[in-house]
Amino acid sequence: MKRLFFFSLIISFSLFSTSCNQDDDVVPATITADFTANQFVLEEGGNIDFTDLSTGNPTSWSWTFEGGEPASSTEQNPTVSYSIAGTYEVRLTVSNGDAEDTETKAGYITVIENSTPFQELYDQGIDKYLGVFTPASSNVVMPGVTEHTFTGIDGPICFTGNQFSMFTRNGSSNNLLIFLQGGGFCSPIACEAVEEGIPLVPFGILNPADPQNPTANYSVGYVPYCDGSGMMGDNEVDSDGDGVNDRFFRGIQNLSASLDVIAQTYPAPDKIVLAGNSAGGFAVHAALPLVRKLYPDVRIEVINDSGVGILGPGGMQTLINYWNAGAFFPSSCTDCIGTDGNLTDYHKYQLAQDPNVRMAYISSKQDATFAALIPGGGAAFEAQLIEAADELNAAFPNRFNSLIAIGDDHTFLIRDFTFQVSNTSVRSWVNEMISEGGTWNSVID
């Protein structure tokens, strides 16, 4: 009997010990703090909605809002107002009872004074053609796609006098892609520009059937290129000396008329992606202040594919003069067209003017199309491209990045959207930029 009691005692103790050891082995549930906001740049007096993205089933939230009202909150998804211009930090600490984590985002919110970006350019007249032209016809050419055609020699036309038209395509989201097609430049020496615009093509970033295309469900405003002047020109010239003007650089008219149609068709998007390739990539910077004029408060993601503006000393100024496009460059920015012929400081100016804009370069290191236009060829182009990208990223680390591939390919957004740069496809990199939910960084081969 005593022996049975002894064995029972041992078994009970063993079970108790096992139970204790099991409790000791329990790992507290992990938790990771994270959050986002519905906007990151706002004018004084505006409100921001913050959204908790934390994982690990948090049960309590402790927010701190530098410069905000309220300055702190225990709500999961608070709304905060900001009344004084500045750049402010946001901190969130979350807990689930077993663990705690803190996420701090320095310089996360930018509050700007109630002022108008690009006002100097408007004063110089770049918006003078907005609201002036109306399409002669607008015809549905396939389900959801409308072609808007302009007629008459005194309005939007191609540089040889051919008819100009642009396209809109309805999407299923409330986001908008404005895409500017490319097609070459005309200079006083040579004219290597397309004479008729390329119609809307469903490839690459314009492909609505690609489930991995981040803009597949966006509404689209598509602007073909046929003006020969980077969508900036406002001039007519006699190219053969016979006394009759035969080149009609109506880039600013074509662009303005197209943007009017887009704004009338899609008046209130949640987000705008302004992208272009080749001459259209170059032209996104001409379009930016006009898009901002039409959409004063919308976030704009600018993507310049293979049109970064590297042309060599004197080359850029020659084109600007020939096209009569000087109004696009603020007179106060004497370095916007650099002595090296590059537009790096112009792009800095644009980012400084409008904190609600982010900007990207996509290019190959020795883009054969533009490298052929500068002294030193591919090696010189590569050196200047990397320098420009580094300068812009250093000046605006949260709002500028670049995707630069080894080689001499020209354009990617339509031609080769799945092209890999250091194991990152162009498509996935664009998605990281415009989704705003992940990490978006420069990638250079």
Short mmCIF file of C-alpha atoms in Angstrom, two decimals:
data_model
loop_
_atom_site.label_atom_id
_atom_site.label_comp_id
_atom_site.label_asym_id
_atom_site.label_seq_id
_atom_site.Cartn_x
_atom_site.Cartn_y
_atom_site.Cartn_z
CA MET A 1 0.00 0.00 0.00
CA LYS A 2 2.82 2.37 0.84
CA ARG A 3 4.56 1.38 -2.39
CA LEU A 4 1.40 2.17 -4.41
CA PHE A 5 1.11 5.55 -2.72
CA PHE A 6 4.78 6.25 -3.49
CA PHE A 7 4.35 5.46 -7.19
CA SER A 8 1.20 7.61 -7.38
CA LEU A 9 3.13 10.48 -5.86
CA ILE A 10 5.90 10.13 -8.45
CA ILE A 11 3.41 10.07 -11.33
CA SER A 12 1.58 13.13 -10.00
CA PHE A 13 4.82 15.03 -9.60
CA SER A 14 5.89 14.04 -13.11
CA LEU A 15 2.65 15.30 -14.59
CA PHE A 16 2.95 18.54 -12.64
CA SER A 17 6.52 19.01 -13.86
CA THR A 18 5.53 18.34 -17.45
CA SER A 19 2.73 20.85 -17.17
CA CYS A 20 5.09 23.47 -15.78
CA ASN A 21 7.65 22.85 -18.50
CA GLN A 22 4.99 23.22 -21.17
CA ASP A 23 4.03 26.61 -19.76
CA ASP A 24 7.67 27.65 -19.68
CA ASP A 25 8.06 26.75 -23.37
CA VAL A 26 5.21 29.00 -24.54
CA VAL A 27 6.64 31.81 -26.72
CA PRO A 28 4.86 35.13 -26.35
CA ALA A 29 2.97 36.12 -29.52
CA THR A 30 5.10 38.40 -31.69
CA ILE A 31 3.79 41.74 -32.86
CA THR A 32 5.01 44.22 -35.48
CA ALA A 33 3.88 47.83 -35.61
CA ASP A 34 3.16 49.44 -38.98
CA PHE A 35 0.82 52.04 -40.41
CA THR A 36 0.00 54.14 -43.44
CA ALA A 37 -1.91 57.33 -44.21
CA ASN A 38 -4.34 58.41 -46.90
CA GLN A 39 -1.98 61.27 -47.83
CA PHE A 40 1.50 62.38 -46.90
CA VAL A 41 1.51 65.98 -48.09
CA LEU A 42 -1.24 68.44 -47.26
CA GLU A 43 -1.82 72.14 -46.93
CA GLU A 44 -2.17 73.89 -43.59
CA GLY A 45 -5.50 73.09 -41.95
CA GLY A 46 -5.92 69.72 -43.66
CA ASN A 47 -6.74 66.34 -42.13
CA ILE A 48 -5.05 62.96 -42.48
CA ASP A 49 -6.60 59.54 -41.85
CA PHE A 50 -4.09 57.08 -40.39
CA THR A 51 -4.60 53.33 -40.79
CA ASP A 52 -3.07 50.68 -38.55
CA LEU A 53 -1.28 47.93 -40.51
CA SER A 54 0.24 46.15 -37.52
CA THR A 55 0.43 42.36 -37.37
CA GLY A 56 0.22 40.08 -34.35
CA ASN A 57 -3.35 40.93 -33.26
CA PRO A 58 -2.73 44.15 -31.33
CA THR A 59 -5.22 45.07 -28.65
CA SER A 60 -3.93 48.53 -27.78
CA TRP A 61 -2.55 51.45 -29.77
CA SER A 62 -0.58 54.48 -28.69
CA TRP A 63 -0.01 57.11 -31.38
CA THR A 64 2.16 60.22 -31.20
CA PHE A 65 1.71 62.94 -33.83
CA GLU A 66 4.39 65.61 -33.95
CA GLY A 67 2.74 68.89 -34.99
CA GLY A 68 -0.71 67.28 -35.11
CA GLU A 69 -4.00 67.82 -33.36
CA PRO A 70 -4.56 65.70 -31.38
CA ALA A 71 -0.90 65.17 -30.51
CA SER A 72 -1.64 61.61 -29.37
CA SER A 73 -4.36 59.00 -29.68
CA THR A 74 -5.27 55.50 -28.51
CA GLU A 75 -7.67 54.85 -31.40
CA GLN A 76 -6.73 52.19 -33.89
CA ASN A 77 -7.31 54.42 -36.94
CA PRO A 78 -7.29 58.08 -35.88
CA THR A 79 -7.84 61.25 -37.91
CA VAL A 80 -5.39 64.10 -37.27
CA SER A 81 -5.32 67.72 -38.42
CA TYR A 82 -2.20 69.79 -39.11
CA SER A 83 -2.30 73.58 -39.03
CA ILE A 84 1.34 74.71 -39.28
CA ALA A 85 3.68 74.14 -42.23
CA GLY A 86 6.55 71.75 -41.55
CA THR A 87 7.73 68.15 -41.74
CA TYR A 88 6.57 65.89 -38.93
CA GLU A 89 7.24 62.50 -37.36
CA VAL A 90 4.59 59.90 -36.56
CA ARG A 91 5.06 57.10 -33.99
CA LEU A 92 2.87 54.11 -33.21
CA THR A 93 3.31 51.66 -30.33
CA VAL A 94 1.13 48.55 -30.32
CA SER A 95 0.68 45.77 -27.78
CA ASN A 96 -1.19 42.47 -27.63
CA GLY A 97 -0.71 41.85 -23.91
CA ASP A 98 2.29 39.58 -24.44
CA ALA A 99 4.52 41.74 -26.64
CA GLU A 100 4.98 45.35 -27.72
CA ASP A 101 6.51 47.05 -30.76
CA THR A 102 7.05 50.63 -31.94
CA GLU A 103 7.25 52.01 -35.48
CA THR A 104 8.61 55.54 -35.95
CA LYS A 105 8.48 57.29 -39.33
CA ALA A 106 10.56 60.46 -39.35
CA GLY A 107 9.56 63.20 -41.77
CA TYR A 108 6.46 61.20 -42.67
CA ILE A 109 4.02 64.10 -42.99
CA THR A 110 4.73 67.30 -44.90
CA VAL A 111 2.46 70.28 -44.30
CA ILE A 112 2.82 73.06 -46.86
CA GLU A 113 1.71 76.65 -46.83
CA ASN A 114 -1.43 77.45 -48.76
CA SER A 115 0.33 78.32 -52.01
CA THR A 116 0.13 77.28 -55.65
CA PRO A 117 2.91 75.09 -57.07
CA PHE A 118 4.33 76.23 -60.43
CA GLN A 119 2.73 79.68 -60.20
CA GLU A 120 5.74 81.23 -61.93
CA LEU A 121 5.23 78.94 -64.92
CA TYR A 122 1.55 79.87 -65.10
CA ASP A 123 2.58 83.52 -64.99
CA GLN A 124 4.87 82.77 -67.94
CA GLY A 125 1.89 81.44 -69.89
CA ILE A 126 2.28 77.65 -70.07
CA ASP A 127 -1.41 77.22 -69.23
CA LYS A 128 -2.67 79.59 -71.93
CA TYR A 129 -4.10 76.80 -74.08
CA LEU A 130 -5.98 74.99 -71.32
CA GLY A 131 -9.71 75.22 -71.99
CA VAL A 132 -9.21 76.55 -75.53
CA PHE A 133 -9.68 73.53 -77.81
CA THR A 134 -12.51 71.01 -78.15
CA PRO A 135 -12.38 67.78 -80.15
CA ALA A 136 -14.23 67.86 -83.45
CA SER A 137 -15.38 64.30 -82.76
CA SER A 138 -15.25 61.68 -80.02
CA ASN A 139 -15.93 58.14 -81.21
CA VAL A 140 -15.96 54.84 -79.33
CA VAL A 141 -13.46 52.66 -81.21
CA MET A 142 -13.76 49.61 -78.95
CA PRO A 143 -15.54 48.88 -75.66
CA GLY A 144 -14.49 51.49 -73.12
CA VAL A 145 -12.06 53.23 -75.51
CA THR A 146 -12.82 56.60 -77.13
CA GLU A 147 -10.77 58.39 -79.78
CA HIS A 148 -10.96 62.19 -79.59
CA THR A 149 -10.01 63.89 -82.87
CA PHE A 150 -9.04 67.51 -83.45
CA THR A 151 -9.29 69.19 -86.84
CA GLY A 152 -8.19 72.50 -88.33
CA ILE A 153 -4.78 73.97 -89.02
CA ASP A 154 -5.00 76.50 -86.19
CA GLY A 155 -5.32 74.01 -83.35
CA PRO A 156 -3.71 70.76 -82.24
CA ILE A 157 -1.98 69.06 -85.19
CA CYS A 158 1.05 66.91 -85.95
CA PHE A 159 4.20 68.80 -86.95
CA THR A 160 3.74 68.10 -90.69
CA GLY A 161 0.07 69.14 -90.59
CA ASN A 162 -1.44 65.69 -90.11
CA GLN A 163 -4.54 65.32 -87.97
CA PHE A 164 -4.05 64.84 -84.23
CA SER A 165 -6.14 62.60 -81.98
CA MET A 166 -5.86 61.15 -78.47
CA PHE A 167 -7.59 58.41 -76.51
CA THR A 168 -9.34 57.72 -73.23
CA ARG A 169 -10.04 54.27 -71.77
CA ASN A 170 -12.34 53.63 -68.84
CA GLY A 171 -11.02 51.59 -65.94
CA SER A 172 -12.67 49.89 -62.98
CA SER A 173 -10.82 51.86 -60.29
CA ASN A 174 -10.80 55.54 -59.46
CA ASN A 175 -7.11 55.89 -60.31
CA LEU A 176 -5.83 57.53 -63.49
CA LEU A 177 -2.87 56.76 -65.76
CA ILE A 178 -1.86 59.58 -68.10
CA PHE A 179 0.55 58.13 -70.64
CA LEU A 180 2.58 60.21 -73.10
CA GLN A 181 3.87 58.28 -76.10
CA GLY A 182 7.26 58.97 -77.67
CA GLY A 183 8.41 59.57 -81.21
CA GLY A 184 11.60 61.61 -81.66
CA PHE A 185 12.70 65.25 -81.81
CA CYS A 186 13.04 67.85 -84.54
CA SER A 187 16.09 70.12 -84.39
CA PRO A 188 17.38 72.80 -86.78
CA ILE A 189 19.84 70.21 -88.11
CA ALA A 190 17.72 67.06 -88.39
CA CYS A 191 14.17 65.90 -87.79
CA GLU A 192 13.82 62.34 -86.53
CA ALA A 193 10.21 62.50 -85.38
CA VAL A 194 7.12 60.48 -86.26
CA GLU A 195 4.62 62.34 -88.42
CA GLU A 196 1.52 60.50 -87.17
CA GLY A 197 0.69 59.47 -83.63
CA ILE A 198 0.75 55.84 -82.52
CA PRO A 199 -2.77 54.76 -81.43
CA LEU A 200 -3.44 53.35 -77.97
CA VAL A 201 -1.72 49.97 -77.72
CA PRO A 202 -2.57 47.42 -74.96
CA PHE A 203 0.99 46.50 -74.06
CA GLY A 204 3.13 46.83 -70.93
CA ILE A 205 1.86 49.42 -68.51
CA LEU A 206 -1.13 49.96 -70.83
CA ASN A 207 -2.20 46.30 -70.77
CA PRO A 208 -5.57 45.98 -68.97
CA ALA A 209 -5.49 42.17 -69.20
CA ASP A 210 -2.24 41.63 -67.27
CA PRO A 211 -3.18 40.81 -63.66
CA GLN A 212 0.32 41.78 -62.53
CA ASN A 213 0.19 45.19 -64.20
CA PRO A 214 -0.28 47.65 -61.31
CA THR A 215 -2.26 50.04 -63.55
CA ALA A 216 -4.39 47.36 -65.25
CA ASN A 217 -7.63 48.68 -63.74
CA TYR A 218 -6.75 52.38 -64.01
CA SER A 219 -8.63 54.72 -66.31
CA VAL A 220 -6.25 55.87 -69.04
CA GLY A 221 -5.64 59.14 -70.83
CA TYR A 222 -3.31 58.34 -73.74
CA VAL A 223 -1.55 61.15 -75.61
CA PRO A 224 0.11 60.13 -78.90
CA TYR A 225 3.23 61.98 -80.01
CA CYS A 226 3.58 63.63 -83.40
CA ASP A 227 4.60 67.23 -82.66
CA GLY A 228 8.39 66.77 -82.83
CA SER A 229 8.88 69.19 -79.94
CA GLY A 230 8.69 67.17 -76.74
CA MET A 231 5.06 68.26 -76.28
CA MET A 232 6.43 71.71 -75.40
CA GLY A 233 6.65 73.53 -78.74
CA ASP A 234 4.72 76.65 -79.69
CA ASN A 235 6.28 77.65 -82.99
CA GLU A 236 6.12 77.36 -86.77
CA VAL A 237 9.27 77.27 -88.91
CA ASP A 238 10.32 77.16 -92.54
CA SER A 239 12.65 74.16 -92.62
CA ASP A 240 13.60 74.28 -96.32
CA GLY A 241 13.96 78.02 -96.85
CA ASP A 242 11.20 78.37 -99.43
CA GLY A 243 9.43 81.08 -97.46
CA VAL A 244 6.57 78.82 -96.33
CA ASN A 245 6.32 77.42 -92.82
CA ASP A 246 6.26 73.62 -93.00
CA ARG A 247 6.94 72.49 -89.43
CA PHE A 248 4.18 73.16 -86.93
CA PHE A 249 5.45 72.66 -83.40
CA ARG A 250 2.14 72.53 -81.56
CA GLY A 251 3.26 70.36 -78.68
CA ILE A 252 1.83 72.58 -75.97
CA GLN A 253 -1.49 72.79 -77.82
CA ASN A 254 -1.69 69.03 -78.37
CA LEU A 255 -0.80 68.38 -74.74
CA SER A 256 -3.16 71.01 -73.30
CA ALA A 257 -6.09 69.89 -75.45
CA SER A 258 -5.49 66.26 -74.48
CA LEU A 259 -5.27 67.04 -70.77
CA ASP A 260 -8.53 69.00 -71.01
CA VAL A 261 -10.28 65.94 -72.43
CA ILE A 262 -8.76 63.73 -69.73
CA ALA A 263 -9.79 66.10 -66.93
CA GLN A 264 -13.33 66.36 -68.27
CA THR A 265 -13.61 62.58 -68.62
CA TYR A 266 -12.00 61.72 -65.27
CA PRO A 267 -12.51 64.78 -63.07
CA ALA A 268 -11.77 63.38 -59.60
CA PRO A 269 -9.25 60.52 -59.48
CA ASP A 270 -7.81 59.33 -56.19
CA LYS A 271 -4.30 59.05 -57.65
CA ILE A 272 -2.56 59.98 -60.90
CA VAL A 273 0.34 58.16 -62.52
CA LEU A 274 1.91 60.45 -65.14
CA ALA A 275 4.21 58.34 -67.29
CA GLY A 276 5.82 58.44 -70.70
CA ASN A 277 8.57 56.85 -72.75
CA SER A 278 11.33 58.33 -74.92
CA ALA A 279 10.17 61.78 -76.05
CA GLY A 280 7.06 61.15 -73.96
CA GLY A 281 9.26 60.45 -70.94
CA PHE A 282 10.95 63.78 -71.58
CA ALA A 283 7.49 65.37 -71.91
CA VAL A 284 6.13 64.24 -68.53
CA HIS A 285 7.98 67.20 -67.04
CA ALA A 286 6.21 69.59 -69.39
CA ALA A 287 2.90 67.95 -68.53
CA LEU A 288 3.39 67.96 -64.75
CA PRO A 289 2.52 71.64 -64.06
CA LEU A 290 -0.47 71.43 -66.41
CA VAL A 291 -1.73 68.25 -64.73
CA ARG A 292 -1.30 69.96 -61.37
CA LYS A 293 -3.30 72.95 -62.63
CA LEU A 294 -6.19 70.65 -63.57
CA TYR A 295 -5.89 68.45 -60.47
CA PRO A 296 -4.78 70.73 -57.61
CA ASP A 297 -4.90 68.21 -54.75
CA VAL A 298 -4.22 64.76 -56.20
CA ARG A 299 -1.04 62.78 -55.56
CA ILE A 300 0.99 62.52 -58.81
CA GLU A 301 3.52 59.77 -59.48
CA VAL A 302 5.80 60.85 -62.36
CA ILE A 303 7.63 58.12 -64.31
CA ASN A 304 10.17 59.18 -66.93
CA ASP A 305 11.12 56.19 -69.08
CA SER A 306 14.20 56.85 -71.22
CA GLY A 307 13.77 60.60 -71.62
CA VAL A 308 15.80 62.02 -68.75
CA GLY A 309 17.08 65.06 -70.64
CA ILE A 310 20.81 64.46 -71.23
CA LEU A 311 21.79 66.14 -74.49
CA GLY A 312 25.22 67.69 -74.04
CA PRO A 313 26.35 71.34 -73.78
CA GLY A 314 24.16 73.67 -75.81
CA GLY A 315 21.98 70.89 -77.19
CA MET A 316 19.01 71.39 -74.90
CA GLN A 317 18.98 75.17 -75.22
CA THR A 318 19.09 74.86 -79.02
CA LEU A 319 15.97 72.70 -78.98
CA ILE A 320 14.12 74.92 -76.53
CA ASN A 321 14.81 77.98 -78.69
CA TYR A 322 13.82 76.18 -81.90
CA TRP A 323 10.54 75.02 -80.40
CA ASN A 324 9.84 78.32 -78.60
CA ALA A 325 9.40 76.36 -75.38
CA GLY A 326 11.17 78.64 -72.92
CA ALA A 327 7.99 79.31 -70.93
CA PHE A 328 8.28 75.85 -69.38
CA PHE A 329 11.47 76.88 -67.56
CA PRO A 330 11.07 79.41 -64.73
CA SER A 331 13.08 82.56 -65.26
CA SER A 332 14.08 82.41 -61.58
CA CYS A 333 15.79 79.03 -62.11
CA THR A 334 18.92 79.97 -64.02
CA ASP A 335 20.35 76.45 -63.65
CA CYS A 336 17.27 74.55 -64.82
CA ILE A 337 19.03 74.02 -68.14
CA GLY A 338 22.55 73.19 -66.98
CA THR A 339 25.75 74.27 -68.67
CA ASP A 340 26.23 70.57 -69.41
CA GLY A 341 22.90 70.62 -71.26
CA ASN A 342 21.14 68.44 -68.68
CA LEU A 343 17.83 69.02 -66.88
CA THR A 344 18.76 67.72 -63.43
CA ASP A 345 18.12 71.07 -61.73
CA TYR A 346 14.83 71.45 -63.59
CA HIS A 347 13.64 68.17 -62.11
CA LYS A 348 14.86 69.31 -58.67
CA TYR A 349 12.85 72.49 -59.15
CA GLN A 350 9.71 70.48 -59.89
CA LEU A 351 10.10 68.29 -56.82
CA ALA A 352 10.76 71.32 -54.64
CA GLN A 353 7.69 73.11 -56.01
CA ASP A 354 5.25 70.31 -55.34
CA PRO A 355 5.67 68.05 -52.29
CA ASN A 356 2.69 65.98 -53.44
CA VAL A 357 4.73 64.62 -56.37
CA ARG A 358 7.12 61.68 -56.53
CA MET A 359 9.41 61.09 -59.49
CA ALA A 360 11.24 58.17 -61.09
CA TYR A 361 13.81 57.66 -63.83
CA ILE A 362 13.86 54.41 -65.80
CA SER A 363 16.77 54.04 -68.21
CA SER A 364 19.58 51.85 -69.39
CA LYS A 365 23.08 52.99 -68.53
CA GLN A 366 24.07 53.66 -72.13
CA ASP A 367 20.73 54.28 -73.86
CA ALA A 368 21.73 54.05 -77.53
CA THR A 369 19.16 56.60 -78.70
CA PHE A 370 20.35 59.45 -76.49
CA ALA A 371 23.98 58.37 -76.11
CA ALA A 372 24.39 58.96 -79.84
CA LEU A 373 23.52 62.63 -79.33
CA ILE A 374 26.20 63.62 -76.82
CA PRO A 375 30.00 63.90 -76.97
CA GLY A 376 31.57 60.77 -75.50
CA GLY A 377 28.71 58.46 -76.43
CA GLY A 378 27.59 55.69 -74.10
CA ALA A 379 30.25 56.11 -71.43
CA ALA A 380 29.57 59.84 -71.12
CA PHE A 381 25.82 59.27 -71.02
CA GLU A 382 26.20 56.68 -68.27
CA ALA A 383 28.34 58.96 -66.11
CA GLN A 384 25.91 61.86 -66.44
CA LEU A 385 22.86 59.66 -65.87
CA ILE A 386 24.23 58.17 -62.65
CA GLU A 387 25.30 61.61 -61.43
CA ALA A 388 21.84 63.05 -62.10
CA ALA A 389 20.05 60.15 -60.41
CA ASP A 390 22.33 60.36 -57.36
CA GLU A 391 21.83 64.13 -57.05
CA LEU A 392 18.06 63.87 -57.20
CA ASN A 393 17.92 61.00 -54.73
CA ALA A 394 20.21 62.84 -52.30
CA ALA A 395 18.06 65.98 -52.51
CA PHE A 396 14.71 64.11 -52.27
CA PRO A 397 15.41 60.67 -50.75
CA ASN A 398 11.76 59.89 -50.08
CA ARG A 399 10.42 61.18 -53.39
CA PHE A 400 12.91 60.25 -56.10
CA ASN A 401 14.31 56.89 -57.15
CA SER A 402 15.73 55.38 -60.31
CA LEU A 403 15.76 52.02 -62.06
CA ILE A 404 18.87 51.82 -64.23
CA ALA A 405 19.76 48.74 -66.26
CA ILE A 406 23.08 47.72 -67.73
CA GLY A 407 23.17 47.91 -71.53
CA ASP A 408 21.87 50.31 -74.18
CA ASP A 409 18.14 49.47 -74.39
CA HIS A 410 15.72 52.31 -75.08
CA THR A 411 12.33 52.34 -73.28
CA PHE A 412 10.76 49.70 -71.05
CA LEU A 413 7.23 50.61 -69.89
CA ILE A 414 5.58 49.38 -73.09
CA ARG A 415 8.34 47.58 -74.98
CA ASP A 416 9.67 45.35 -72.18
CA PHE A 417 7.69 45.75 -68.95
CA THR A 418 9.06 42.50 -67.50
CA PHE A 419 12.73 43.41 -68.10
CA GLN A 420 14.88 42.46 -65.11
CA VAL A 421 17.24 44.89 -63.36
CA SER A 422 19.17 43.09 -60.60
CA ASN A 423 16.35 40.53 -60.27
CA THR A 424 13.70 43.25 -60.10
CA SER A 425 11.35 43.58 -63.06
CA VAL A 426 10.31 46.99 -64.33
CA ARG A 427 6.72 45.98 -63.65
CA SER A 428 7.32 45.04 -60.01
CA TRP A 429 9.40 48.17 -59.40
CA VAL A 430 6.63 50.38 -60.76
CA ASN A 431 4.20 48.50 -58.54
CA GLU A 432 6.37 49.19 -55.49
CA MET A 433 6.34 52.88 -56.38
CA ILE A 434 2.66 53.42 -56.98
CA SER A 435 1.24 51.00 -54.40
CA GLU A 436 2.92 52.95 -51.56
CA GLY A 437 2.51 49.90 -49.35
CA GLY A 438 5.96 48.42 -49.79
CA THR A 439 9.57 49.47 -50.04
CA TRP A 440 10.48 51.59 -53.05
CA ASN A 441 14.21 52.13 -53.59
CA SER A 442 16.60 52.82 -56.43
CA VAL A 443 17.88 49.74 -58.26
CA ILE A 444 20.98 50.14 -60.42
CA ASP A 445 22.77 47.31 -62.26
#
